[in-house]
mmCIF file of C-alpha atoms in Angstrom:
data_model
loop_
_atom_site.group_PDB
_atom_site.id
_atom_site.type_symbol
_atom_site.label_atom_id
_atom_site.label_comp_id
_atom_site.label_asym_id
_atom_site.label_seq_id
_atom_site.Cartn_x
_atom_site.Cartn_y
_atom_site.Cartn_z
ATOM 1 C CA UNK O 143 113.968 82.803 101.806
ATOM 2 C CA UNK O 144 116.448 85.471 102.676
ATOM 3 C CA UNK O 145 114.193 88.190 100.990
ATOM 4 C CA UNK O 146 111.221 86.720 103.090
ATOM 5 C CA UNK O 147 113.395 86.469 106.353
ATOM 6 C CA UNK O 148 114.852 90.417 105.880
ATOM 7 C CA UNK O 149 111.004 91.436 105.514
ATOM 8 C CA UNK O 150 109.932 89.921 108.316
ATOM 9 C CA UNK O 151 112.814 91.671 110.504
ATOM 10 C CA UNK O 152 111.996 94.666 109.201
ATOM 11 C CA UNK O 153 108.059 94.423 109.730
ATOM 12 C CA UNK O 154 108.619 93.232 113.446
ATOM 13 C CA UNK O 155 111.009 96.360 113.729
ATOM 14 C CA UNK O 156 108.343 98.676 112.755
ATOM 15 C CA UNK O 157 106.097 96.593 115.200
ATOM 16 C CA UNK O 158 108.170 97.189 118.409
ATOM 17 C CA UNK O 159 108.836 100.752 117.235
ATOM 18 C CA UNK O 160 105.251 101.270 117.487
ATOM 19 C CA UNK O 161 104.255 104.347 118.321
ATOM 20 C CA UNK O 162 107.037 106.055 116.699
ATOM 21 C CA UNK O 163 106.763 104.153 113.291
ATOM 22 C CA UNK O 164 103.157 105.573 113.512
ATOM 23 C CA UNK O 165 104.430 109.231 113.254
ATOM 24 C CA UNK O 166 104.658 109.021 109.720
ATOM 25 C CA UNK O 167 101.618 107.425 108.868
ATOM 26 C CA UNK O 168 99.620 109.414 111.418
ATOM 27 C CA UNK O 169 96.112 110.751 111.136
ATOM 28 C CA UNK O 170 96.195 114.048 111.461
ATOM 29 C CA UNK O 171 93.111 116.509 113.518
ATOM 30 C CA UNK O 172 89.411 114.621 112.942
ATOM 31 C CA UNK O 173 90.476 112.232 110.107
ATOM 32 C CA UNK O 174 90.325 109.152 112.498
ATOM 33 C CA UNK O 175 86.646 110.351 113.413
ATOM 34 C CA UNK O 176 85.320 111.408 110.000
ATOM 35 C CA UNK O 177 83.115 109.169 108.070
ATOM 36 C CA UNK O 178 84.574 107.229 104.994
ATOM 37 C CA UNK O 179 82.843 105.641 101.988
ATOM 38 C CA UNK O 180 82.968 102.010 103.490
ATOM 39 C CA UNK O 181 82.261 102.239 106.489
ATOM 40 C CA UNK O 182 78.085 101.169 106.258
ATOM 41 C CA UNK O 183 79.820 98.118 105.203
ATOM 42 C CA UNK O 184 81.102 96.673 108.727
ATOM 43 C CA UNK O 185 79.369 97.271 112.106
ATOM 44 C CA UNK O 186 82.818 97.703 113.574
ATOM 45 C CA UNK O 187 84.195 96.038 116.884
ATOM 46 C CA UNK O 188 87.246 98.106 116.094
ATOM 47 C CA UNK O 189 88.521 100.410 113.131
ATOM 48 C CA UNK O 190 91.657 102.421 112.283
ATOM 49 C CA UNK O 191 92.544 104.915 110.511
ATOM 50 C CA UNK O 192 96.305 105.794 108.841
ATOM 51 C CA UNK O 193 97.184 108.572 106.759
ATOM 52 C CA UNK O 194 99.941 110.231 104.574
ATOM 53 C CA UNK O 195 100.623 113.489 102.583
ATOM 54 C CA UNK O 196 101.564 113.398 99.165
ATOM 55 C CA UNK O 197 102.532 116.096 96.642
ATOM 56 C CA UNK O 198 100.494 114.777 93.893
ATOM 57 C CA UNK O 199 96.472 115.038 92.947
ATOM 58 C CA UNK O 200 94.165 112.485 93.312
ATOM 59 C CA UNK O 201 94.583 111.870 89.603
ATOM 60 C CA UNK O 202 97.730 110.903 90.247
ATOM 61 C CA UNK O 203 97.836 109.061 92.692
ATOM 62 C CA UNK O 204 94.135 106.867 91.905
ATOM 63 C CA UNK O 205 96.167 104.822 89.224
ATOM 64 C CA UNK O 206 98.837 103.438 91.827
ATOM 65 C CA UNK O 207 95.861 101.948 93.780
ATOM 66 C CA UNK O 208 93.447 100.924 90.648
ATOM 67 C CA UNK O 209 96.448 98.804 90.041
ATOM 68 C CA UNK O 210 96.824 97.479 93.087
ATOM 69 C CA UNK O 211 96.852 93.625 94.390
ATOM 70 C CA UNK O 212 98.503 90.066 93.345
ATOM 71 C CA UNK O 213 98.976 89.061 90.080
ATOM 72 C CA UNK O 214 98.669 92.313 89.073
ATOM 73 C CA UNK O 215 100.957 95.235 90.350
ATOM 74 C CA UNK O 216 101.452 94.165 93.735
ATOM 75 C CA UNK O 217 100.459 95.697 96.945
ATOM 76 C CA UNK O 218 103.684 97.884 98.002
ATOM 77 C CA UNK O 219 104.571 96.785 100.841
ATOM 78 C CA UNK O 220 106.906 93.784 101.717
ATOM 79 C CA UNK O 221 106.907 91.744 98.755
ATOM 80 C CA UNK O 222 108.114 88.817 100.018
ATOM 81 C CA UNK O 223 105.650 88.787 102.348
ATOM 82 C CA UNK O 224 102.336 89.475 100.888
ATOM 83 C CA UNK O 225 103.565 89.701 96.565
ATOM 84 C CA UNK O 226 105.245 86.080 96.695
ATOM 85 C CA UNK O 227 108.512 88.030 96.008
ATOM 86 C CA UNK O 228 107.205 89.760 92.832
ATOM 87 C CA UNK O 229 108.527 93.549 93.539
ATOM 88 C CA UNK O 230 105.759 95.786 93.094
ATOM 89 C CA UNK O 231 105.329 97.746 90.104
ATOM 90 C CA UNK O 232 107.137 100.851 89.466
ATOM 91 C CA UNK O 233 105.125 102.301 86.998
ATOM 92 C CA UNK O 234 101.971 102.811 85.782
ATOM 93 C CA UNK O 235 100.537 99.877 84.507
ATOM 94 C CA UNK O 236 97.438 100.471 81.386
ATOM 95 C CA UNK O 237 96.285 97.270 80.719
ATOM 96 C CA UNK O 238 95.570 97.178 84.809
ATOM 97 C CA UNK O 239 93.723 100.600 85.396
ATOM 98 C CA UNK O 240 90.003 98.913 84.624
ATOM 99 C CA UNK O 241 88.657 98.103 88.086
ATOM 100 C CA UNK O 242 84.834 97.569 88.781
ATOM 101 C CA UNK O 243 82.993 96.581 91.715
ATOM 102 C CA UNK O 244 82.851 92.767 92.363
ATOM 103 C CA UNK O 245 86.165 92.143 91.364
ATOM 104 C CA UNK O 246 88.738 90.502 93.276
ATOM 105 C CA UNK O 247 92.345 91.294 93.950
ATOM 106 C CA UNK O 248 94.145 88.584 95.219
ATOM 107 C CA UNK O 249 95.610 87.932 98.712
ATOM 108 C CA UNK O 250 98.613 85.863 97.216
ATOM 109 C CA UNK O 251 100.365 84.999 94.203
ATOM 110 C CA UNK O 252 98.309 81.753 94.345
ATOM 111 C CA UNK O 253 94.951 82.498 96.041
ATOM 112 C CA UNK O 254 91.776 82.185 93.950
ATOM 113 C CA UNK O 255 90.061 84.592 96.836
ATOM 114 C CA UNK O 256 91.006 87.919 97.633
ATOM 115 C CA UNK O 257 89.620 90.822 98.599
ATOM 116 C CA UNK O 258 86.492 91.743 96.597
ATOM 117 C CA UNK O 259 86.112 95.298 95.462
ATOM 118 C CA UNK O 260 82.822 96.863 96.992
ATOM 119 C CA UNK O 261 82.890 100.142 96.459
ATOM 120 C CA UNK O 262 84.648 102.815 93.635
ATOM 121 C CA UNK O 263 84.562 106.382 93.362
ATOM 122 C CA UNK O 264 87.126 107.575 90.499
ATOM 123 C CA UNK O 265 89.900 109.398 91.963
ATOM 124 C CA UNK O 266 88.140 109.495 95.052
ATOM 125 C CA UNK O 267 87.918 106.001 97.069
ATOM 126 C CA UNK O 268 88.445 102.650 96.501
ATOM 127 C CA UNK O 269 86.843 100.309 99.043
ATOM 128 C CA UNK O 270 87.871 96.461 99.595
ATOM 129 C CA UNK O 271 86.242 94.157 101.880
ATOM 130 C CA UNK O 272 85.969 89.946 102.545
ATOM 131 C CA UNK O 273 83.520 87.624 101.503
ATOM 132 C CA UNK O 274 82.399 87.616 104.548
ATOM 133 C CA UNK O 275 81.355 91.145 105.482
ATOM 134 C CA UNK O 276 83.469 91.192 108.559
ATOM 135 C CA UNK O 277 86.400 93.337 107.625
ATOM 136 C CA UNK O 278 86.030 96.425 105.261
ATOM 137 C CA UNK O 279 89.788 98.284 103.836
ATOM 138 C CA UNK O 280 88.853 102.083 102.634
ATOM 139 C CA UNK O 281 91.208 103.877 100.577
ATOM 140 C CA UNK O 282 90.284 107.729 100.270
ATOM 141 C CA UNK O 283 92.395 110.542 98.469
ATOM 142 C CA UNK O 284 91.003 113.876 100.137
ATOM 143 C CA UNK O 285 92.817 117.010 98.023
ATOM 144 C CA UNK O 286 94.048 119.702 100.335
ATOM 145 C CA UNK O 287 95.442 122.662 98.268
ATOM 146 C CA UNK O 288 95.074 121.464 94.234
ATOM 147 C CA UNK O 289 98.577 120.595 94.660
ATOM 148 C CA UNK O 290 98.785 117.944 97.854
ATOM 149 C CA UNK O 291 96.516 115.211 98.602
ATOM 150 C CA UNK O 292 96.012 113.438 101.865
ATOM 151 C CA UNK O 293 95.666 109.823 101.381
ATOM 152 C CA UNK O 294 93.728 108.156 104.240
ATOM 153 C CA UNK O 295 92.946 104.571 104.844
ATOM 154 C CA UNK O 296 90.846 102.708 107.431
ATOM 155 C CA UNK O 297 90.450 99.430 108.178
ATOM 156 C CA UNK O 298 86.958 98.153 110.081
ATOM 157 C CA UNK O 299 86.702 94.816 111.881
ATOM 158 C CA UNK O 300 83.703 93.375 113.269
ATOM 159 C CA UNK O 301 84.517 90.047 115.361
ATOM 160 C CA UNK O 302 81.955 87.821 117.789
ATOM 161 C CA UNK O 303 84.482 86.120 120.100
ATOM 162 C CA UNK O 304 86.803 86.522 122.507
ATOM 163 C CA UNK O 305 89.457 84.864 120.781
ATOM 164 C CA UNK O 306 88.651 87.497 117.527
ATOM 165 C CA UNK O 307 88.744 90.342 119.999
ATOM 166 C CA UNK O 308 92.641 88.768 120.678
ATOM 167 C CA UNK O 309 93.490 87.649 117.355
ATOM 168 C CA UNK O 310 92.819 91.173 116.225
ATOM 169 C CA UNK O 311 94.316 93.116 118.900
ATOM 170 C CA UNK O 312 98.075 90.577 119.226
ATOM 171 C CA UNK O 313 97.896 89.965 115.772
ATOM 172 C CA UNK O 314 95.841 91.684 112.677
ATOM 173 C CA UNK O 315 95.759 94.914 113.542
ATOM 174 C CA UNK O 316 99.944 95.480 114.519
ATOM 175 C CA UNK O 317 100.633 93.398 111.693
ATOM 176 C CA UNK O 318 98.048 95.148 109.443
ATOM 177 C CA UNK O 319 99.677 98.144 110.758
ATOM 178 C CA UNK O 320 103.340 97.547 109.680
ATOM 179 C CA UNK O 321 102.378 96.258 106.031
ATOM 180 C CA UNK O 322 100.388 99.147 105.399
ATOM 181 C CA UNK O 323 102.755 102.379 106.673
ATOM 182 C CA UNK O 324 105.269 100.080 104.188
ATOM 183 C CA UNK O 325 102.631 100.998 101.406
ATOM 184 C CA UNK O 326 101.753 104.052 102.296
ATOM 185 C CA UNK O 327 105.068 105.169 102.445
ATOM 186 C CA UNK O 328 105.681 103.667 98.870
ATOM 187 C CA UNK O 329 102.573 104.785 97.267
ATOM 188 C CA UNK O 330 104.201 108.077 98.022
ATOM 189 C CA UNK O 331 107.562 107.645 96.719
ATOM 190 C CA UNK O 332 106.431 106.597 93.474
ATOM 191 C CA UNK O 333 103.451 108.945 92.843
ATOM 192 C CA UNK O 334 105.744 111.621 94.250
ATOM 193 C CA UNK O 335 109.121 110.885 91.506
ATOM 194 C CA UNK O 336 106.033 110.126 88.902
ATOM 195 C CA UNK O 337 104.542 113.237 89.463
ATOM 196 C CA UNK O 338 107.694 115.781 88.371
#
């Protein structure tokens, strides 16, 4: 409860700080414009797009998100919020690097749904979306230099009501926000202190 409590203070913090928690997690010249592998997937009401640099290849980094989800290495972001209080994994994981489309990576320690994966390409992208076909969650790793790679993520939303339009804009998307400049942010930490 105290874990879950000190998450959500520091999730609403990066909420209110809004536009200067986005600094970090930025996308930087046409990346919020450029197509991603995912996006055919949602007619989108609404999309973003957050990025970060890290000083690893693709290579490296691909594993951290093959890994990725409940009940298996966690999502990297506020545990206690969206890992039941598992910490996310620190290391590479083996016996969790076999992804393939259709499979599903839990939304919670306890959920039997999840996100389902629709779309892989090795090292490249990984792309997640619902059941439903109304929300699509794009991870891409775009090498800049052989030595830094730019990983970019982008969320699509396609909603048919008024009250989506608001649940989206009051509530998904800043929330959505704050959870995932927490993983980003880790994804690079660990790739980074892997990656020496």
């Amino acid at each position: 409860l105290v874990n879950r409590l000190r998450d959500a203070i520091r999730l609403a913090g990066v909420i209110v700080t809004g536009p200067w928690s986005q600094r970090s997690v930025r996308p930087l010249g046409e990346e919020a414009r450029r197509p991603l592998p995912g996006d055919e997937l949602v007619p989108a009401k609404v999309q973003w797009t957050n990025g970060i640099t890290i000083r690893a290849r693709p290579s490296e980094i691909w594993p951290w998100l093959a890994q990725s989800g409940c009940r298996r290495a966690g999502w990297y972001s506020y545990d206690s919020l969206d890992n039941g209080g598992v910490p996310s994994a620190d290391r590479i994981i083996p016996e969790l690097q076999h992804i393939e489309v259709g499979d599903i990576l839990p939304w919670t320690p306890t959920a039997d749904d999840g996100f389902i994966i629709r779309g892989i390409e090795q090292e490249r992208a990984l792309v997640l979306g619902d059941e439903t076909g109304s929300i699509s969650w794009t991870f891409f790793l775009d090498s800049t230099d052989g030595k830094n790679t730019r990983l970019l993520t982008r969320v699509r939303v396609w909603y048919g009501t008024l009250s989506g339009r608001l649940m989206n804009r009051l509530l998904m998307h800043p929330v959505h926000f704050g959870m995932q400049r927490r993983q980003l942010l880790k994804l690079k930490q660990r790739t980074e202190a892997g990656a020496r």
